[in-house]
């Protein structure tokens, strides 16, 4: 998402960001900042759905969300209204990320004895390796193919669409390939051969 921030915002806004007065000049920066929430949301969802909910300890999640809402509003006012007063949307995005990280830290601390084996394990390292490979490949695709698409097509929107398609397809192949080679649990379960008695 972070690698594709510019073409995604370009397709939505119809702007190539050459003109900062268009109002969309900071949109890619904001999207890159908020893309980090995909990680924190995923971890929070695991903690809530697989640990707190089955144990009937939802109150801890509600406390975290309630306190996080208040903190988010406060940080948004400070960062958006004072620190980044020329670009308040960036301040609000940063405030949202800080709040999300604090919520996740709190949830991890109170569920540590249950979550440490569920998240911090060898399979998670495989996912991390796959994610790193995906990030690097996406950056390389954007760096090398973006100029190519720009030269081949006259429409900036078509160029953005081709850039997004290239990153998604190539990135997905590399990501799944890495996980398959490392025998990550979920991916490997689809490709391993079943014993004859299971077929």
PDB file of N, CA, C and O in Angstrom, residues 112-175:
ATOM      1  N   UNK A 112       0.221 -11.062  27.018  1.00  0.00           N
ATOM      2  CA  UNK A 112       1.536 -11.585  26.644  1.00  0.00           C
ATOM      3  C   UNK A 112       1.671 -13.088  26.847  1.00  0.00           C
ATOM      4  O   UNK A 112       2.189 -13.796  25.987  1.00  0.00           O
ATOM      5  N   UNK A 113       1.215 -13.611  27.959  1.00  0.00           N
ATOM      6  CA  UNK A 113       1.430 -15.028  28.245  1.00  0.00           C
ATOM      7  C   UNK A 113       0.665 -15.941  27.293  1.00  0.00           C
ATOM      8  O   UNK A 113       0.987 -17.120  27.160  1.00  0.00           O
ATOM      9  N   UNK A 114      -0.366 -15.405  26.637  1.00  0.00           N
ATOM     10  CA  UNK A 114      -1.111 -16.191  25.657  1.00  0.00           C
ATOM     11  C   UNK A 114      -0.647 -15.925  24.226  1.00  0.00           C
ATOM     12  O   UNK A 114      -0.660 -16.814  23.386  1.00  0.00           O
ATOM     13  N   UNK A 115      -0.264 -14.677  23.971  1.00  0.00           N
ATOM     14  CA  UNK A 115       0.013 -14.272  22.593  1.00  0.00           C
ATOM     15  C   UNK A 115       1.440 -14.553  22.152  1.00  0.00           C
ATOM     16  O   UNK A 115       1.719 -14.652  20.957  1.00  0.00           O
ATOM     17  N   UNK A 116       2.368 -14.699  23.085  1.00  0.00           N
ATOM     18  CA  UNK A 116       3.771 -14.809  22.700  1.00  0.00           C
ATOM     19  C   UNK A 116       4.041 -16.000  21.794  1.00  0.00           C
ATOM     20  O   UNK A 116       4.861 -15.932  20.882  1.00  0.00           O
ATOM     21  N   UNK A 117       3.323 -17.114  22.019  1.00  0.00           N
ATOM     22  CA  UNK A 117       3.524 -18.281  21.158  1.00  0.00           C
ATOM     23  C   UNK A 117       2.714 -18.186  19.867  1.00  0.00           C
ATOM     24  O   UNK A 117       3.083 -18.785  18.859  1.00  0.00           O
ATOM     25  N   UNK A 118       1.627 -17.436  19.909  1.00  0.00           N
ATOM     26  CA  UNK A 118       0.767 -17.328  18.730  1.00  0.00           C
ATOM     27  C   UNK A 118       1.344 -16.396  17.664  1.00  0.00           C
ATOM     28  O   UNK A 118       1.140 -16.607  16.467  1.00  0.00           O
ATOM     29  N   UNK A 119       2.067 -15.368  18.086  1.00  0.00           N
ATOM     30  CA  UNK A 119       2.596 -14.373  17.154  1.00  0.00           C
ATOM     31  C   UNK A 119       4.105 -14.476  17.001  1.00  0.00           C
ATOM     32  O   UNK A 119       4.633 -14.435  15.889  1.00  0.00           O
ATOM     33  N   UNK A 120       4.810 -14.616  18.113  1.00  0.00           N
ATOM     34  CA  UNK A 120       6.266 -14.626  18.073  1.00  0.00           C
ATOM     35  C   UNK A 120       6.781 -16.054  17.961  1.00  0.00           C
ATOM     36  O   UNK A 120       7.143 -16.696  18.936  1.00  0.00           O
ATOM     37  N   UNK A 121       6.791 -16.562  16.728  1.00  0.00           N
ATOM     38  CA  UNK A 121       7.229 -17.926  16.473  1.00  0.00           C
ATOM     39  C   UNK A 121       7.926 -17.994  15.118  1.00  0.00           C
ATOM     40  O   UNK A 121       8.033 -16.989  14.401  1.00  0.00           O
ATOM     41  N   UNK A 122       8.396 -19.199  14.764  1.00  0.00           N
ATOM     42  CA  UNK A 122       9.135 -19.380  13.513  1.00  0.00           C
ATOM     43  C   UNK A 122       8.266 -19.065  12.300  1.00  0.00           C
ATOM     44  O   UNK A 122       8.735 -18.458  11.327  1.00  0.00           O
ATOM     45  N   UNK A 123       7.003 -19.448  12.340  1.00  0.00           N
ATOM     46  CA  UNK A 123       6.130 -19.179  11.202  1.00  0.00           C
ATOM     47  C   UNK A 123       5.946 -17.679  10.982  1.00  0.00           C
ATOM     48  O   UNK A 123       5.854 -17.219   9.842  1.00  0.00           O
ATOM     49  N   UNK A 124       5.901 -16.917  12.069  1.00  0.00           N
ATOM     50  CA  UNK A 124       5.790 -15.461  11.953  1.00  0.00           C
ATOM     51  C   UNK A 124       7.044 -14.871  11.311  1.00  0.00           C
ATOM     52  O   UNK A 124       6.968 -13.898  10.553  1.00  0.00           O
ATOM     53  N   UNK A 125       8.199 -15.463  11.598  1.00  0.00           N
ATOM     54  CA  UNK A 125       9.445 -15.014  10.963  1.00  0.00           C
ATOM     55  C   UNK A 125       9.400 -15.271   9.461  1.00  0.00           C
ATOM     56  O   UNK A 125       9.906 -14.476   8.667  1.00  0.00           O
ATOM     57  N   UNK A 126       8.780 -16.368   9.063  1.00  0.00           N
ATOM     58  CA  UNK A 126       8.623 -16.664   7.638  1.00  0.00           C
ATOM     59  C   UNK A 126       7.737 -15.608   6.973  1.00  0.00           C
ATOM     60  O   UNK A 126       8.017 -15.142   5.863  1.00  0.00           O
ATOM     61  N   UNK A 127       6.653 -15.235   7.656  1.00  0.00           N
ATOM     62  CA  UNK A 127       5.771 -14.187   7.133  1.00  0.00           C
ATOM     63  C   UNK A 127       6.503 -12.858   7.045  1.00  0.00           C
ATOM     64  O   UNK A 127       6.317 -12.086   6.096  1.00  0.00           O
ATOM     65  N   UNK A 128       7.342 -12.590   8.051  1.00  0.00           N
ATOM     66  CA  UNK A 128       8.128 -11.358   8.051  1.00  0.00           C
ATOM     67  C   UNK A 128       9.105 -11.344   6.880  1.00  0.00           C
ATOM     68  O   UNK A 128       9.278 -10.319   6.214  1.00  0.00           O
ATOM     69  N   UNK A 129       9.741 -12.495   6.630  1.00  0.00           N
ATOM     70  CA  UNK A 129      10.668 -12.599   5.501  1.00  0.00           C
ATOM     71  C   UNK A 129       9.929 -12.395   4.180  1.00  0.00           C
ATOM     72  O   UNK A 129      10.413 -11.701   3.278  1.00  0.00           O
ATOM     73  N   UNK A 130       8.738 -12.988   4.073  1.00  0.00           N
ATOM     74  CA  UNK A 130       7.928 -12.803   2.875  1.00  0.00           C
ATOM     75  C   UNK A 130       7.514 -11.350   2.697  1.00  0.00           C
ATOM     76  O   UNK A 130       7.522 -10.818   1.584  1.00  0.00           O
ATOM     77  N   UNK A 131       7.159 -10.704   3.804  1.00  0.00           N
ATOM     78  CA  UNK A 131       6.789  -9.289   3.750  1.00  0.00           C
ATOM     79  C   UNK A 131       7.946  -8.407   3.328  1.00  0.00           C
ATOM     80  O   UNK A 131       7.776  -7.452   2.565  1.00  0.00           O
ATOM     81  N   UNK A 132       9.145  -8.730   3.820  1.00  0.00           N
ATOM     82  CA  UNK A 132      10.339  -7.965   3.437  1.00  0.00           C
ATOM     83  C   UNK A 132      10.626  -8.127   1.947  1.00  0.00           C
ATOM     84  O   UNK A 132      10.926  -7.150   1.243  1.00  0.00           O
ATOM     85  N   UNK A 133      10.502  -9.372   1.454  1.00  0.00           N
ATOM     86  CA  UNK A 133      10.712  -9.633   0.029  1.00  0.00           C
ATOM     87  C   UNK A 133       9.670  -8.904  -0.816  1.00  0.00           C
ATOM     88  O   UNK A 133       9.982  -8.344  -1.873  1.00  0.00           O
ATOM     89  N   UNK A 134       8.430  -8.881  -0.324  1.00  0.00           N
ATOM     90  CA  UNK A 134       7.351  -8.177  -1.027  1.00  0.00           C
ATOM     91  C   UNK A 134       7.634  -6.686  -1.107  1.00  0.00           C
ATOM     92  O   UNK A 134       7.457  -6.055  -2.150  1.00  0.00           O
ATOM     93  N   UNK A 135       8.086  -6.111   0.009  1.00  0.00           N
ATOM     94  CA  UNK A 135       8.390  -4.674   0.048  1.00  0.00           C
ATOM     95  C   UNK A 135       9.508  -4.318  -0.914  1.00  0.00           C
ATOM     96  O   UNK A 135       9.402  -3.356  -1.690  1.00  0.00           O
ATOM     97  N   UNK A 136      10.582  -5.102  -0.875  1.00  0.00           N
ATOM     98  CA  UNK A 136      11.727  -4.827  -1.751  1.00  0.00           C
ATOM     99  C   UNK A 136      11.332  -4.968  -3.216  1.00  0.00           C
ATOM    100  O   UNK A 136      11.662  -4.113  -4.050  1.00  0.00           O
ATOM    101  N   UNK A 137      10.607  -6.035  -3.540  1.00  0.00           N
ATOM    102  CA  UNK A 137      10.193  -6.242  -4.934  1.00  0.00           C
ATOM    103  C   UNK A 137       9.255  -5.129  -5.398  1.00  0.00           C
ATOM    104  O   UNK A 137       9.352  -4.672  -6.543  1.00  0.00           O
ATOM    105  N   UNK A 138       8.376  -4.683  -4.514  1.00  0.00           N
ATOM    106  CA  UNK A 138       7.444  -3.606  -4.879  1.00  0.00           C
ATOM    107  C   UNK A 138       8.194  -2.312  -5.159  1.00  0.00           C
ATOM    108  O   UNK A 138       7.891  -1.604  -6.134  1.00  0.00           O
ATOM    109  N   UNK A 139       9.182  -2.008  -4.322  1.00  0.00           N
ATOM    110  CA  UNK A 139       9.986  -0.796  -4.533  1.00  0.00           C
ATOM    111  C   UNK A 139      10.752  -0.871  -5.851  1.00  0.00           C
ATOM    112  O   UNK A 139      10.830   0.117  -6.590  1.00  0.00           O
ATOM    113  N   UNK A 140      11.297  -2.052  -6.162  1.00  0.00           N
ATOM    114  CA  UNK A 140      12.040  -2.220  -7.416  1.00  0.00           C
ATOM    115  C   UNK A 140      11.120  -2.091  -8.629  1.00  0.00           C
ATOM    116  O   UNK A 140      11.487  -1.472  -9.632  1.00  0.00           O
ATOM    117  N   UNK A 141       9.933  -2.677  -8.525  1.00  0.00           N
ATOM    118  CA  UNK A 141       8.975  -2.582  -9.632  1.00  0.00           C
ATOM    119  C   UNK A 141       8.575  -1.130  -9.870  1.00  0.00           C
ATOM    120  O   UNK A 141       8.536  -0.654 -11.007  1.00  0.00           O
ATOM    121  N   UNK A 142       8.278  -0.422  -8.778  1.00  0.00           N
ATOM    122  CA  UNK A 142       7.901   0.990  -8.902  1.00  0.00           C
ATOM    123  C   UNK A 142       9.042   1.799  -9.499  1.00  0.00           C
ATOM    124  O   UNK A 142       8.847   2.643 -10.380  1.00  0.00           O
ATOM    125  N   UNK A 143      10.270   1.530  -9.033  1.00  0.00           N
ATOM    126  CA  UNK A 143      11.433   2.300  -9.486  1.00  0.00           C
ATOM    127  C   UNK A 143      11.732   2.071 -10.966  1.00  0.00           C
ATOM    128  O   UNK A 143      12.019   3.017 -11.706  1.00  0.00           O
ATOM    129  N   UNK A 144      11.659   0.809 -11.411  1.00  0.00           N
ATOM    130  CA  UNK A 144      12.060   0.490 -12.777  1.00  0.00           C
ATOM    131  C   UNK A 144      10.910   0.557 -13.781  1.00  0.00           C
ATOM    132  O   UNK A 144      11.115   0.949 -14.938  1.00  0.00           O
ATOM    133  N   UNK A 145       9.696   0.156 -13.362  1.00  0.00           N
ATOM    134  CA  UNK A 145       8.593   0.083 -14.321  1.00  0.00           C
ATOM    135  C   UNK A 145       7.797   1.376 -14.449  1.00  0.00           C
ATOM    136  O   UNK A 145       7.177   1.614 -15.477  1.00  0.00           O
ATOM    137  N   UNK A 146       7.801   2.197 -13.406  1.00  0.00           N
ATOM    138  CA  UNK A 146       7.041   3.446 -13.473  1.00  0.00           C
ATOM    139  C   UNK A 146       7.476   4.310 -14.655  1.00  0.00           C
ATOM    140  O   UNK A 146       6.632   4.788 -15.416  1.00  0.00           O
ATOM    141  N   UNK A 147       8.788   4.514 -14.870  1.00  0.00           N
ATOM    142  CA  UNK A 147       9.197   5.288 -16.056  1.00  0.00           C
ATOM    143  C   UNK A 147       8.814   4.606 -17.362  1.00  0.00           C
ATOM    144  O   UNK A 147       8.498   5.267 -18.346  1.00  0.00           O
ATOM    145  N   UNK A 148       8.837   3.265 -17.369  1.00  0.00           N
ATOM    146  CA  UNK A 148       8.499   2.519 -18.584  1.00  0.00           C
ATOM    147  C   UNK A 148       7.049   2.757 -18.977  1.00  0.00           C
ATOM    148  O   UNK A 148       6.740   3.075 -20.131  1.00  0.00           O
ATOM    149  N   UNK A 149       6.132   2.604 -18.006  1.00  0.00           N
ATOM    150  CA  UNK A 149       4.718   2.822 -18.298  1.00  0.00           C
ATOM    151  C   UNK A 149       4.475   4.272 -18.715  1.00  0.00           C
ATOM    152  O   UNK A 149       3.646   4.537 -19.588  1.00  0.00           O
ATOM    153  N   UNK A 150       5.186   5.197 -18.075  1.00  0.00           N
ATOM    154  CA  UNK A 150       5.022   6.605 -18.435  1.00  0.00           C
ATOM    155  C   UNK A 150       5.406   6.894 -19.868  1.00  0.00           C
ATOM    156  O   UNK A 150       4.825   7.773 -20.516  1.00  0.00           O
ATOM    157  N   UNK A 151       6.398   6.165 -20.381  1.00  0.00           N
ATOM    158  CA  UNK A 151       6.850   6.371 -21.761  1.00  0.00           C
ATOM    159  C   UNK A 151       5.991   5.630 -22.779  1.00  0.00           C
ATOM    160  O   UNK A 151       5.899   6.035 -23.936  1.00  0.00           O
ATOM    161  N   UNK A 152       5.374   4.531 -22.360  1.00  0.00           N
ATOM    162  CA  UNK A 152       4.591   3.714 -23.300  1.00  0.00           C
ATOM    163  C   UNK A 152       3.181   4.232 -23.522  1.00  0.00           C
ATOM    164  O   UNK A 152       2.606   4.027 -24.591  1.00  0.00           O
ATOM    165  N   UNK A 153       2.602   4.847 -22.505  1.00  0.00           N
ATOM    166  CA  UNK A 153       1.223   5.320 -22.631  1.00  0.00           C
ATOM    167  C   UNK A 153       1.170   6.827 -22.420  1.00  0.00           C
ATOM    168  O   UNK A 153       1.986   7.404 -21.707  1.00  0.00           O
ATOM    169  N   UNK A 154       0.183   7.436 -23.064  1.00  0.00           N
ATOM    170  CA  UNK A 154       0.045   8.884 -22.982  1.00  0.00           C
ATOM    171  C   UNK A 154      -0.801   9.324 -21.791  1.00  0.00           C
ATOM    172  O   UNK A 154      -0.696  10.458 -21.328  1.00  0.00           O
ATOM    173  N   UNK A 155      -1.639   8.440 -21.293  1.00  0.00           N
ATOM    174  CA  UNK A 155      -2.539   8.783 -20.192  1.00  0.00           C
ATOM    175  C   UNK A 155      -1.878   8.497 -18.848  1.00  0.00           C
ATOM    176  O   UNK A 155      -1.391   7.388 -18.604  1.00  0.00           O
ATOM    177  N   UNK A 156      -1.853   9.492 -17.970  1.00  0.00           N
ATOM    178  CA  UNK A 156      -1.273   9.314 -16.646  1.00  0.00           C
ATOM    179  C   UNK A 156      -2.085   8.316 -15.831  1.00  0.00           C
ATOM    180  O   UNK A 156      -1.536   7.547 -15.045  1.00  0.00           O
ATOM    181  N   UNK A 157      -3.400   8.294 -16.028  1.00  0.00           N
ATOM    182  CA  UNK A 157      -4.251   7.359 -15.288  1.00  0.00           C
ATOM    183  C   UNK A 157      -3.991   5.914 -15.702  1.00  0.00           C
ATOM    184  O   UNK A 157      -3.969   5.012 -14.863  1.00  0.00           O
ATOM    185  N   UNK A 158      -3.799   5.677 -17.007  1.00  0.00           N
ATOM    186  CA  UNK A 158      -3.475   4.323 -17.469  1.00  0.00           C
ATOM    187  C   UNK A 158      -2.107   3.909 -16.933  1.00  0.00           C
ATOM    188  O   UNK A 158      -1.901   2.761 -16.540  1.00  0.00           O
ATOM    189  N   UNK A 159      -1.183   4.856 -16.900  1.00  0.00           N
ATOM    190  CA  UNK A 159       0.146   4.571 -16.357  1.00  0.00           C
ATOM    191  C   UNK A 159       0.063   4.174 -14.887  1.00  0.00           C
ATOM    192  O   UNK A 159       0.720   3.217 -14.453  1.00  0.00           O
ATOM    193  N   UNK A 160      -0.760   4.893 -14.113  1.00  0.00           N
ATOM    194  CA  UNK A 160      -0.952   4.558 -12.698  1.00  0.00           C
ATOM    195  C   UNK A 160      -1.575   3.168 -12.549  1.00  0.00           C
ATOM    196  O   UNK A 160      -1.168   2.380 -11.702  1.00  0.00           O
ATOM    197  N   UNK A 161      -2.576   2.870 -13.391  1.00  0.00           N
ATOM    198  CA  UNK A 161      -3.252   1.578 -13.318  1.00  0.00           C
ATOM    199  C   UNK A 161      -2.285   0.436 -13.637  1.00  0.00           C
ATOM    200  O   UNK A 161      -2.286  -0.601 -12.967  1.00  0.00           O
ATOM    201  N   UNK A 162      -1.442   0.622 -14.652  1.00  0.00           N
ATOM    202  CA  UNK A 162      -0.458  -0.400 -15.017  1.00  0.00           C
ATOM    203  C   UNK A 162       0.576  -0.578 -13.905  1.00  0.00           C
ATOM    204  O   UNK A 162       1.031  -1.696 -13.643  1.00  0.00           O
ATOM    205  N   UNK A 163       0.942   0.520 -13.262  1.00  0.00           N
ATOM    206  CA  UNK A 163       1.906   0.442 -12.158  1.00  0.00           C
ATOM    207  C   UNK A 163       1.330  -0.365 -10.996  1.00  0.00           C
ATOM    208  O   UNK A 163       1.998  -1.239 -10.429  1.00  0.00           O
ATOM    209  N   UNK A 164       0.073  -0.096 -10.656  1.00  0.00           N
ATOM    210  CA  UNK A 164      -0.589  -0.838  -9.573  1.00  0.00           C
ATOM    211  C   UNK A 164      -0.688  -2.316  -9.922  1.00  0.00           C
ATOM    212  O   UNK A 164      -0.374  -3.190  -9.110  1.00  0.00           O
ATOM    213  N   UNK A 165      -1.121  -2.617 -11.141  1.00  0.00           N
ATOM    214  CA  UNK A 165      -1.261  -4.009 -11.582  1.00  0.00           C
ATOM    215  C   UNK A 165       0.081  -4.739 -11.539  1.00  0.00           C
ATOM    216  O   UNK A 165       0.160  -5.888 -11.087  1.00  0.00           O
ATOM    217  N   UNK A 166       1.139  -4.064 -11.986  1.00  0.00           N
ATOM    218  CA  UNK A 166       2.475  -4.678 -11.998  1.00  0.00           C
ATOM    219  C   UNK A 166       2.935  -5.022 -10.589  1.00  0.00           C
ATOM    220  O   UNK A 166       3.426  -6.126 -10.332  1.00  0.00           O
ATOM    221  N   UNK A 167       2.779  -4.082  -9.677  1.00  0.00           N
ATOM    222  CA  UNK A 167       3.229  -4.306  -8.303  1.00  0.00           C
ATOM    223  C   UNK A 167       2.426  -5.421  -7.651  1.00  0.00           C
ATOM    224  O   UNK A 167       2.985  -6.292  -6.972  1.00  0.00           O
ATOM    225  N   UNK A 168       1.103  -5.421  -7.853  1.00  0.00           N
ATOM    226  CA  UNK A 168       0.247  -6.435  -7.225  1.00  0.00           C
ATOM    227  C   UNK A 168       0.579  -7.833  -7.741  1.00  0.00           C
ATOM    228  O   UNK A 168       0.762  -8.775  -6.956  1.00  0.00           O
ATOM    229  N   UNK A 169       0.681  -7.987  -9.057  1.00  0.00           N
ATOM    230  CA  UNK A 169       0.922  -9.309  -9.647  1.00  0.00           C
ATOM    231  C   UNK A 169       2.316  -9.821  -9.307  1.00  0.00           C
ATOM    232  O   UNK A 169       2.488 -10.940  -8.794  1.00  0.00           O
ATOM    233  N   UNK A 170       3.334  -9.007  -9.582  1.00  0.00           N
ATOM    234  CA  UNK A 170       4.714  -9.435  -9.325  1.00  0.00           C
ATOM    235  C   UNK A 170       4.950  -9.624  -7.830  1.00  0.00           C
ATOM    236  O   UNK A 170       5.574 -10.598  -7.395  1.00  0.00           O
ATOM    237  N   UNK A 171       4.427  -8.699  -7.026  1.00  0.00           N
ATOM    238  CA  UNK A 171       4.588  -8.810  -5.576  1.00  0.00           C
ATOM    239  C   UNK A 171       3.925 -10.049  -5.012  1.00  0.00           C
ATOM    240  O   UNK A 171       4.484 -10.731  -4.149  1.00  0.00           O
ATOM    241  N   UNK A 172       2.724 -10.369  -5.506  1.00  0.00           N
ATOM    242  CA  UNK A 172       2.009 -11.553  -5.024  1.00  0.00           C
ATOM    243  C   UNK A 172       2.765 -12.833  -5.364  1.00  0.00           C
ATOM    244  O   UNK A 172       2.873 -13.741  -4.541  1.00  0.00           O
ATOM    245  N   UNK A 173       3.303 -12.896  -6.587  1.00  0.00           N
ATOM    246  CA  UNK A 173       4.066 -14.081  -6.998  1.00  0.00           C
ATOM    247  C   UNK A 173       5.296 -14.262  -6.115  1.00  0.00           C
ATOM    248  O   UNK A 173       5.588 -15.369  -5.636  1.00  0.00           O
ATOM    249  N   UNK A 174       6.021 -13.181  -5.882  1.00  0.00           N
ATOM    250  CA  UNK A 174       7.232 -13.259  -5.054  1.00  0.00           C
ATOM    251  C   UNK A 174       6.879 -13.592  -3.607  1.00  0.00           C
ATOM    252  O   UNK A 174       7.523 -14.443  -2.983  1.00  0.00           O
ATOM    253  N   UNK A 175       5.850 -12.951  -3.079  1.00  0.00           N
ATOM    254  CA  UNK A 175       5.453 -13.186  -1.681  1.00  0.00           C
ATOM    255  C   UNK A 175       5.047 -14.643  -1.451  1.00  0.00           C
ATOM    256  O   UNK A 175       5.551 -15.305  -0.542  1.00  0.00           O
TER     257      UNK A 175
END
